[in-house]
CSV table of C-alpha atoms and ligand atoms in Angstrom, one decimal:
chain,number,residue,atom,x,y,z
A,1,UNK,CA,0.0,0.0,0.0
A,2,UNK,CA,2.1,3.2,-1.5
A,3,UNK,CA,1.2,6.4,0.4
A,4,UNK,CA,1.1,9.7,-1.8
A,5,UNK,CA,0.8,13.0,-0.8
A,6,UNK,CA,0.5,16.0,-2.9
A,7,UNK,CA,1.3,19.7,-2.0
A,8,UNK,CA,0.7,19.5,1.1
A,9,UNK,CA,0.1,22.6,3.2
A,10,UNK,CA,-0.6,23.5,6.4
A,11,UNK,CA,-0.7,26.7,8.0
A,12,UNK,CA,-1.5,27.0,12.0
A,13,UNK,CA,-1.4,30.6,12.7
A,14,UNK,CA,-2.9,33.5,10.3
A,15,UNK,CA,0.5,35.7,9.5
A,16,UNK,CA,3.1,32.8,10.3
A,17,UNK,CA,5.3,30.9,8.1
A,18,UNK,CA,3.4,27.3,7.3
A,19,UNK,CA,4.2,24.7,9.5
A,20,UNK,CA,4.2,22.8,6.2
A,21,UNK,CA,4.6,24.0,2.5
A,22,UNK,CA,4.6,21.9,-0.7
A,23,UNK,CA,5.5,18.6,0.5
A,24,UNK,CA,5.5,15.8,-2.2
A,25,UNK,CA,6.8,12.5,-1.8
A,26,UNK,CA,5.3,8.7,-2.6
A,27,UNK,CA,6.6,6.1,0.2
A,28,UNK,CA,6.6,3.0,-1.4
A,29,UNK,CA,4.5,0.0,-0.6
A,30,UNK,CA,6.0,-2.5,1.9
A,31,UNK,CA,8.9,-0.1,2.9
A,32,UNK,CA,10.3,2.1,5.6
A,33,UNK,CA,10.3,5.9,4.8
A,34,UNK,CA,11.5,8.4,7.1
A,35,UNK,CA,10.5,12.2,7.4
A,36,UNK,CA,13.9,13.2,8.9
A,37,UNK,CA,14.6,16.9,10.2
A,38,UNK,CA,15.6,18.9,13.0
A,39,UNK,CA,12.7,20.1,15.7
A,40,UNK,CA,10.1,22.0,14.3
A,41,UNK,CA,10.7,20.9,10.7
A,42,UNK,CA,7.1,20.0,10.2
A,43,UNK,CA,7.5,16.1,10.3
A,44,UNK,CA,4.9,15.9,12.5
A,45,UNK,CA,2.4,17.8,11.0
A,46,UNK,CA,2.6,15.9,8.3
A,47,UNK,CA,2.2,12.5,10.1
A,48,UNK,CA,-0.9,14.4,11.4
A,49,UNK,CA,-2.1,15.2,7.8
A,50,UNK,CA,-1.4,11.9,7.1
A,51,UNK,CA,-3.2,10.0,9.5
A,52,UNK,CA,-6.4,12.0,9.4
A,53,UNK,CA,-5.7,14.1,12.5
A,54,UNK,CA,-4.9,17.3,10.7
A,55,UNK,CA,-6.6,18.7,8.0
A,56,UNK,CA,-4.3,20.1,5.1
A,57,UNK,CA,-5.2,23.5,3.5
A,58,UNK,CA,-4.4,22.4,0.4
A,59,UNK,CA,-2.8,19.1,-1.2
A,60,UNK,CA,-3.9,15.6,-1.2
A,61,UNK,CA,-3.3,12.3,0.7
A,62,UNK,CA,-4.0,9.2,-1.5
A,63,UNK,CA,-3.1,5.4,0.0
A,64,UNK,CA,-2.9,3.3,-3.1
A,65,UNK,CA,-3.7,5.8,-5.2
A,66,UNK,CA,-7.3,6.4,-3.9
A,67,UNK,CA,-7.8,10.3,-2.4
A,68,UNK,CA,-8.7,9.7,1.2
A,69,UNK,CA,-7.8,13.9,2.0
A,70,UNK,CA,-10.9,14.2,3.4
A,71,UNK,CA,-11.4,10.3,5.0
A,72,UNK,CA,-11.9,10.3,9.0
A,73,UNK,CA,-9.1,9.1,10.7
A,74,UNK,CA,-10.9,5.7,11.6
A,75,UNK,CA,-12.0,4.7,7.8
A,76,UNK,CA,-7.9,5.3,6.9
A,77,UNK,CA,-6.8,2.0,7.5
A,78,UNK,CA,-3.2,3.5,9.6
A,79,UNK,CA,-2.1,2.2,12.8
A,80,UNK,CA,-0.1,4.7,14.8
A,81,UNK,CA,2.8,4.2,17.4
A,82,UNK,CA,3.8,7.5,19.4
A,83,UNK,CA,6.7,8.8,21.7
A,84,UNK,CA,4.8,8.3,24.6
A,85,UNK,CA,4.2,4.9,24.9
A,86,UNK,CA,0.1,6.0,25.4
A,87,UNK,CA,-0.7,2.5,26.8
A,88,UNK,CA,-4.4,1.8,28.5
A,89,UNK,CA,-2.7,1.3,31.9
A,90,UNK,CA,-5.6,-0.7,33.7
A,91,UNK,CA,-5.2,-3.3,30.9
A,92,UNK,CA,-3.0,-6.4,30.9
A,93,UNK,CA,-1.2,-6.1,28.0
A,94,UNK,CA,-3.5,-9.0,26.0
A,95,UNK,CA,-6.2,-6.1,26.7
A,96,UNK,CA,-4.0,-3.3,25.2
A,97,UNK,CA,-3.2,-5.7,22.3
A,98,UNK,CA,-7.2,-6.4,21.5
A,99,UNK,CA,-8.5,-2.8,22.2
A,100,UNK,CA,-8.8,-1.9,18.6
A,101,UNK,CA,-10.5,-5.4,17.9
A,102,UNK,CA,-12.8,-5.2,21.0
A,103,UNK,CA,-13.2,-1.7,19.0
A,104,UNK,CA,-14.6,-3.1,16.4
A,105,UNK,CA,-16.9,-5.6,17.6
A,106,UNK,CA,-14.4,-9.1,16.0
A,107,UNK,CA,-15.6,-12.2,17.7
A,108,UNK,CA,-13.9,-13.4,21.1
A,109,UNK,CA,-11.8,-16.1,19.4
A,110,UNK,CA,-10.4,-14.0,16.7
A,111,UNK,CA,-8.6,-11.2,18.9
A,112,UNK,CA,-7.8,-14.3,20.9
A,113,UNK,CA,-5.7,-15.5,18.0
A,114,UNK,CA,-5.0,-12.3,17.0
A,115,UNK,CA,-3.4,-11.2,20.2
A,116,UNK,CA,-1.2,-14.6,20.5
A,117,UNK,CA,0.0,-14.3,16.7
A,118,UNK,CA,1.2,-10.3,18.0
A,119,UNK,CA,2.7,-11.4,21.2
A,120,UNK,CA,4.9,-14.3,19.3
A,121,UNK,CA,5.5,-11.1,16.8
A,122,UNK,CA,6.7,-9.0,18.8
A,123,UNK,CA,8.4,-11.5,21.6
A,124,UNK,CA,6.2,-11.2,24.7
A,125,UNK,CA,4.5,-14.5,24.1
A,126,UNK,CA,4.6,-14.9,28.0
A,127,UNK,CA,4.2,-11.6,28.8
A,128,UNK,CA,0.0,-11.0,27.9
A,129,UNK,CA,-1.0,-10.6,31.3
A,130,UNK,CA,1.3,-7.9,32.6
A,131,UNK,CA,-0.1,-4.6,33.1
A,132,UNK,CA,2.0,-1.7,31.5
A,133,UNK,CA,3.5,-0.8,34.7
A,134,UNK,CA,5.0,-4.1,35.0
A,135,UNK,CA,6.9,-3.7,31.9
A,136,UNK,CA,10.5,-2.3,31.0
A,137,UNK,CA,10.2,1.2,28.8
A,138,UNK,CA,11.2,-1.7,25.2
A,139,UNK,CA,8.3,-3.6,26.3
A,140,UNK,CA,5.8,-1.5,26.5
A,141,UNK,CA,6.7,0.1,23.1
A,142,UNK,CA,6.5,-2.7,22.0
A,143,UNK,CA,3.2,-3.4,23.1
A,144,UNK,CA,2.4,0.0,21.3
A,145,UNK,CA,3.8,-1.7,17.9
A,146,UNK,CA,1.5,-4.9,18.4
A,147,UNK,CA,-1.5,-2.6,19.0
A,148,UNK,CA,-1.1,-0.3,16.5
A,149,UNK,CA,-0.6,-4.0,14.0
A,150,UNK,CA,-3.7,-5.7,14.9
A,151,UNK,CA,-6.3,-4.2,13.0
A,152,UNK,CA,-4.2,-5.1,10.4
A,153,UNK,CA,-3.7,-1.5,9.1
A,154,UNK,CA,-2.5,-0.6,5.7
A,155,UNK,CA,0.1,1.8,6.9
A,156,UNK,CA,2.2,2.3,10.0
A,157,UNK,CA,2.7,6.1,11.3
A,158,UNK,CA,5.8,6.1,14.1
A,159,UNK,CA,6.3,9.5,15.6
A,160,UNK,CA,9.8,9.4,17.4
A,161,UNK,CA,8.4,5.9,18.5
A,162,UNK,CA,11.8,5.4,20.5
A,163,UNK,CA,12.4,8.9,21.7
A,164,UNK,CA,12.2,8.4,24.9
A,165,UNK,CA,14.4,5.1,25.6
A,166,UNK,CA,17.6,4.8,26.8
A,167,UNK,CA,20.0,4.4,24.3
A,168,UNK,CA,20.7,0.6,24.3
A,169,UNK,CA,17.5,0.1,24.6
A,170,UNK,CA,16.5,2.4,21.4
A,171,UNK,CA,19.5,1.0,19.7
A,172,UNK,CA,17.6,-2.7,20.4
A,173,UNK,CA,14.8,-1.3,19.1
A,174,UNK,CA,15.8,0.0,16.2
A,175,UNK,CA,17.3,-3.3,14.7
A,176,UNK,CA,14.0,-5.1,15.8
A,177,UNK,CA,11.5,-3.0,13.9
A,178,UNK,CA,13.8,-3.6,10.3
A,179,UNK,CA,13.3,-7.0,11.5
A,180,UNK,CA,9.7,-6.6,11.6
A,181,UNK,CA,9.1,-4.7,8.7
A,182,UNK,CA,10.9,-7.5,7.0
A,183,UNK,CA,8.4,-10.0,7.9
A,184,UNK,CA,5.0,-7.6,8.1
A,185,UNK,CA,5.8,-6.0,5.1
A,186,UNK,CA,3.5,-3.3,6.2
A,187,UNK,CA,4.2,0.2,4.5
A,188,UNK,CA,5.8,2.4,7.7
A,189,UNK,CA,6.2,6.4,7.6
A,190,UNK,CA,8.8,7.1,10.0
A,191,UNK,CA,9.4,10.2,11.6
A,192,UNK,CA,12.7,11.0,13.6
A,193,UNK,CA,15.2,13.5,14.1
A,194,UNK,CA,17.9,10.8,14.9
A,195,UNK,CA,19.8,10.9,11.3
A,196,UNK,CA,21.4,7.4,12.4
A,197,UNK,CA,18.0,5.7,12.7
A,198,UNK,CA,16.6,7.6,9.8
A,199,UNK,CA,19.8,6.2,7.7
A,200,UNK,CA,19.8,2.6,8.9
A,201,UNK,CA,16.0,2.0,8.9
A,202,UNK,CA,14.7,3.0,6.0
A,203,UNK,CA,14.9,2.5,1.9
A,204,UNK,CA,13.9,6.3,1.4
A,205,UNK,CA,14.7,9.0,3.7
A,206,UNK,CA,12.8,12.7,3.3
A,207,UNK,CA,14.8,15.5,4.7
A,208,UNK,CA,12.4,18.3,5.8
A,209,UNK,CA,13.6,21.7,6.8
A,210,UNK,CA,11.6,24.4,7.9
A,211,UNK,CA,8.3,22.9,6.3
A,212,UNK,CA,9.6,21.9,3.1
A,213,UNK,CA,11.1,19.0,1.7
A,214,UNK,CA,14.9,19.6,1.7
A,215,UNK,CA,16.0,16.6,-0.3
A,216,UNK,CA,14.3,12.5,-0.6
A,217,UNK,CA,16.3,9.7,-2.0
A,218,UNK,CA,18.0,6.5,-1.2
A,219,UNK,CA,19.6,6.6,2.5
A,220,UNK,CA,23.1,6.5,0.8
A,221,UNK,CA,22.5,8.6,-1.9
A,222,UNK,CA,21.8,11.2,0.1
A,223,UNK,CA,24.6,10.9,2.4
A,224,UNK,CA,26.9,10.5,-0.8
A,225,UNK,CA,25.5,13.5,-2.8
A,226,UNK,CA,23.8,15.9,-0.7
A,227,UNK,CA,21.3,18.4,-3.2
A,228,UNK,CA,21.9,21.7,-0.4
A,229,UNK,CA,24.2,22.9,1.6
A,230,UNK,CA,21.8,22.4,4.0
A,231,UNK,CA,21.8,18.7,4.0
A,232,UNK,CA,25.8,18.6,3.6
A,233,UNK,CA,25.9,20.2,6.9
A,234,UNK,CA,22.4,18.6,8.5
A,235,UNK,CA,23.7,14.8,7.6
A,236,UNK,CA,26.7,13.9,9.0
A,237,UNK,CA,27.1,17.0,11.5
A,238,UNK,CA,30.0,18.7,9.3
A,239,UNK,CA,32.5,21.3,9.6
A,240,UNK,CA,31.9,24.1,7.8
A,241,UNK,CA,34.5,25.4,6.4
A,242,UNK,CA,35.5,28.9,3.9
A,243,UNK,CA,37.0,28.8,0.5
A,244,UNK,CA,37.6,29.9,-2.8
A,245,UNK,CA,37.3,29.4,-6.5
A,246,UNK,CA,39.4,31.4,-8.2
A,247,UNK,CA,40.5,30.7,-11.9
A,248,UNK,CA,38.4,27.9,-11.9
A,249,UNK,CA,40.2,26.4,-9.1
A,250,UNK,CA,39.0,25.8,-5.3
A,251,UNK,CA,40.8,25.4,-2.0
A,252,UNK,CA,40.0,25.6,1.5
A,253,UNK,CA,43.4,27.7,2.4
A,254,UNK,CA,45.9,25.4,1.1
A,255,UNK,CA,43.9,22.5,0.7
A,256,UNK,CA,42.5,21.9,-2.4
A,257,UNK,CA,38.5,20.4,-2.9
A,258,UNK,CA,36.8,19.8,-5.6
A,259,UNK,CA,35.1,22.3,-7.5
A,260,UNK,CA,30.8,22.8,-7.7
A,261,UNK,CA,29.6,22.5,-10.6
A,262,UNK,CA,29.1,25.6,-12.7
A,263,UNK,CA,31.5,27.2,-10.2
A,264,UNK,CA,32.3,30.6,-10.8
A,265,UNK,CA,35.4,32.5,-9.3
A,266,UNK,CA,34.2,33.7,-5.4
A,267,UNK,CA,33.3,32.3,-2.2
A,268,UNK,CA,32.6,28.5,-1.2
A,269,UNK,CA,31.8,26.5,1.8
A,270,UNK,CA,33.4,23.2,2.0
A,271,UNK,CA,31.1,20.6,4.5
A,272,UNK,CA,33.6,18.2,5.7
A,273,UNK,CA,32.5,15.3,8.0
A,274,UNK,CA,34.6,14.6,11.5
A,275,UNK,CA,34.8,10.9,10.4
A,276,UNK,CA,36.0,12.0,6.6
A,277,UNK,CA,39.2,13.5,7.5
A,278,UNK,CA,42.2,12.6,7.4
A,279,UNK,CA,45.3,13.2,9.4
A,280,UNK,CA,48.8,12.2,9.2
A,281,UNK,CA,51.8,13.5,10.9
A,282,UNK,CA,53.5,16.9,9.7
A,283,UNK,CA,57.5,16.0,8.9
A,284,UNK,CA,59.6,17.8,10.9
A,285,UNK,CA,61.1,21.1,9.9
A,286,UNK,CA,58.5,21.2,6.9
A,287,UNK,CA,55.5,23.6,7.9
A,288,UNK,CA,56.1,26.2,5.3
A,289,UNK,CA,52.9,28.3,5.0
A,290,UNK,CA,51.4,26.0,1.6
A,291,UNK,CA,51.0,22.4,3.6
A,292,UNK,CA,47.9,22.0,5.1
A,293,UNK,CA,48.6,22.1,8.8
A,294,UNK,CA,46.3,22.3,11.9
A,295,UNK,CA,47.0,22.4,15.0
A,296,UNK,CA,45.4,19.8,17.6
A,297,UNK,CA,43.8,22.1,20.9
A,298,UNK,CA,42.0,19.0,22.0
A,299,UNK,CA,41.5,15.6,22.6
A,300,UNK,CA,38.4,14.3,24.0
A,301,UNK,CA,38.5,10.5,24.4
A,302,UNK,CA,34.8,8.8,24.2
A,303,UNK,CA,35.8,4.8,24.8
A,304,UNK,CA,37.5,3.7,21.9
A,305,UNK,CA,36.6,6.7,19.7
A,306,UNK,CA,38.2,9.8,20.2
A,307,UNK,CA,37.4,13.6,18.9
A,308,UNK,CA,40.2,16.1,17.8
A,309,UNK,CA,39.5,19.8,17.9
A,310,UNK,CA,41.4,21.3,15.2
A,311,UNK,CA,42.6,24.8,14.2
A,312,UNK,CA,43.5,25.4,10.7
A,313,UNK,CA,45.6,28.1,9.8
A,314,UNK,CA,42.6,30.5,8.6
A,315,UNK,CA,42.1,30.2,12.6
A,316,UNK,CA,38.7,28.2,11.7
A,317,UNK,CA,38.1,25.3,13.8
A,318,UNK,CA,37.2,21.7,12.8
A,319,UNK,CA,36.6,18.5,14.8
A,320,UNK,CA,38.1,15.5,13.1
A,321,UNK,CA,36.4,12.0,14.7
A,322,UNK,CA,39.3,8.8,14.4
A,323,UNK,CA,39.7,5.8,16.5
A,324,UNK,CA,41.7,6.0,19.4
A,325,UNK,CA,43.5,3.0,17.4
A,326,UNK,CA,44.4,5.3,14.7
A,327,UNK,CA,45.2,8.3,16.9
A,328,UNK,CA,47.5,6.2,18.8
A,329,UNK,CA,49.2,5.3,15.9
A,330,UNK,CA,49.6,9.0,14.2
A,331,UNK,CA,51.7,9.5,17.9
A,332,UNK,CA,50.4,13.0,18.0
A,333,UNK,CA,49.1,14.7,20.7
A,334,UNK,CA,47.8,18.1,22.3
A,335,UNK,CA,49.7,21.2,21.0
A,336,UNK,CA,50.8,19.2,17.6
A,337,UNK,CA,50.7,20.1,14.3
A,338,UNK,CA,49.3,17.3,12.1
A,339,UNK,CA,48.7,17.2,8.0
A,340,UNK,CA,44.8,17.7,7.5
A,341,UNK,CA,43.2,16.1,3.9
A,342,UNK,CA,39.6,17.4,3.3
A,343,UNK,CA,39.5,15.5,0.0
A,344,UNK,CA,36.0,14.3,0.4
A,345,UNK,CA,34.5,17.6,1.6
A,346,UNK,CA,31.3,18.4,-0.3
A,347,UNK,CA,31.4,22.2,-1.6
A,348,UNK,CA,29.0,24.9,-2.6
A,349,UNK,CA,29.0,28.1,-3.5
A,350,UNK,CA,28.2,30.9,-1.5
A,351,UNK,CA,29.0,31.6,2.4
A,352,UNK,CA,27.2,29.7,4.5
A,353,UNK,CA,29.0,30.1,7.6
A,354,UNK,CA,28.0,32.0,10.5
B,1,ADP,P1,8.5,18.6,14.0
B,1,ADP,O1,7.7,17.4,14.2
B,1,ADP,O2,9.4,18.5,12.8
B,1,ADP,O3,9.3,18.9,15.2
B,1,ADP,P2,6.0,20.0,13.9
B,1,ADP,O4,5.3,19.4,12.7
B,1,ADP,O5,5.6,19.5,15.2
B,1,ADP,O6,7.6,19.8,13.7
B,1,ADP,O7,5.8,21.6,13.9
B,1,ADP,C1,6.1,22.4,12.8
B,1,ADP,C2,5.8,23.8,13.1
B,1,ADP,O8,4.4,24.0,13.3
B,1,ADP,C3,6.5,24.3,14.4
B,1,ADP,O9,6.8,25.6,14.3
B,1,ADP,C4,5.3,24.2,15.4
B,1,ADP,O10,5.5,25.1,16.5
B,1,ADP,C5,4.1,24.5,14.6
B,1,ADP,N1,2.9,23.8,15.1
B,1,ADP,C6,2.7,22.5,15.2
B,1,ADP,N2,1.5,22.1,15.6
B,1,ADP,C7,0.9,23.3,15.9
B,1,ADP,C8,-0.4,23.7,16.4
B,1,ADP,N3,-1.3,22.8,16.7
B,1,ADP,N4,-0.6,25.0,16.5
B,1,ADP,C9,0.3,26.0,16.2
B,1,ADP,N5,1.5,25.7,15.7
B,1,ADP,C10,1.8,24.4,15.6
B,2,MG,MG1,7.5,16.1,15.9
């Protein structure tokens, strides 16, 4: 069951920006696609608009190509799975499980079978008569997932489903629902601000910014190619640094980068990632103003990763992420001048820096 939606717009206060402006996309039947963006984006809104509980100002929703813009959220067909973990807490989780079957008035044996078929699903066969309090945080999202699956709906709408887990516990998660999208084969919408979950989870990824849609693709396509400066800085958290093309040639200082296409002679930003650089050790009694030097002013170790806080000889500053392995063997250390290559910095025209 493909879900389409057509410029959609939503506007919530008379005078303000939209909320949500001209959003387009088709997730594809079967698959996980994710509305990535940072807070405030609009991902949300059009979950909402997708569901039924918002009501666009203009565009269209269709779910298998059949208009359902103006469909009541209950005739949709979508099961929904939220943050909050909104179980019914006087219910055993069997009762949680059946609600939307009770809901609808299915015979006493069928959400029997039903609800055994979920719990084996989502692996708390043993678990049906616990009530929500007696579950960990995992559990009881999980719970939310079978609920939201047993009316058999055509589409699955997660909202920051595992926003407020511990990390392991998220990180569990995560890995569990590919799992069960690979055996449902239910058509998800997933939206997140986590890029990691957003890039591992799904086969399309929609990056919203301020109400629009920023770039969609393939997970790695967009990590590999990135359509806006935006998105070279958004995915990946990268350093953003100042250049220049001039006679058709670009470098960041003394370190040359590829040039944008249709470049013309002026300002860049190069968007390099902390986990695309590379250092190596600056020879001694070389460090003539043309090699790319920086100097290291920090070292943060985080286990067996460790972030290097750089400054380059424009006096920007860059973080550069390595293993502690590999800074080990570089043998450099606080107050060192290392060789920086940016090669695989994405670059734009303009100044985007602040
Ligand atoms: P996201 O989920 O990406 O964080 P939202 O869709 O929740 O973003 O919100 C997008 C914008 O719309 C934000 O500026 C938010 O404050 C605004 N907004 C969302 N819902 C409402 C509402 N019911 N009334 C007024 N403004 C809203
Ligand atoms: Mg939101």
């Amino acid at each position: 069951m493909s879900v389409t939606v057509h410029g959609l717009r939503k506007r919530f206060v008379q005078g303000d920006l939209p909320a949500v402006e001209d959003v387009s996309f088709v997730a594809p039947s079967g698959a996980i696609t994710s509305l990535l963006g940072p807070s405030g984006s609009g991902k949300t809104t059009v979950l909402r608009m997708i569901a039924g509980l918002e009501e666009p100002d203009s565009g269209s929703v269709s779910i298998e190509g059949v208009d359902c813009t103006r469909t009541p959220v209950q005739r949709r067909g979508v099961g929904f799975v939220f943050q909050g973990y909104a179980l019914f807490e006087h219910l055993d989780v069997r009762g949680n499980i059946g609600f939307g079957l009770k809901i609808q008035k299915a015979a006493r044996a069928a959400i029997d079978a039903r609800v055994d078929e979920l719990l084996v699903l989502v692996g708390l066969k043993d678990l049906g008569k616990r009530l929500p309090a007696q579950l960990s945080g995992g559990q009881r999202q999980r719970v939310a997932f079978a609920r939201a699956l047993a009316t058999r709906p055509r589409v699955l709408l997660l909202d920051e489903p595992f926003g407020a887990l511990d990390t392991r516990v998220r990180l569990e998660l995560r890995d569990w629902l590919g799992e069960l999208n690979a055996k449902t084969h239910v058509t998800t919408l997933l939206v997140t601000h986590d890029q990691d979950e957003a890039l591992e989870l799904s086969q399309q990824v929609i990056v919203m910014n301020e109400g629009k849609v920023a770039q969609a693709g393939a997970p790695n396509h967009i990590y590999d190619h990135p359509a806006s400066p935006f998105i070279a800085s958004f995915i990946g958290n990268a350093n953003i640094l100042k250049g220049q093309v001039s006679a058709g040639v670009t470098a960041v200082g003394s370190m040359a980068v590829s040039t944008p296409q249709g470049a013309i002679d002026g300002a860049v930003n190069a968007f390099v990632r902390p986990n695309e650089v590379k250092l190596s050790r600056a020879v001694e009694g070389a460090g003539g103003g043309e090699l790319p030097l920086g100097r290291i002013e920090g070292i943060l170790r985080v286990g067996g990763n460790v972030r290097v806080n750089l400054r380059l000889p424009s006096d920007e500053r860059m973080t550069v992420h390595l293993r502690m392995a590999e800074l080990e063997a570089l043998g450099v250390g606080e107050g060192d001048r290392v060789l920086v290559d940016i090669g695989s910095a994405k670059v734009f025209m303009g100044d985007y820096s602040i």
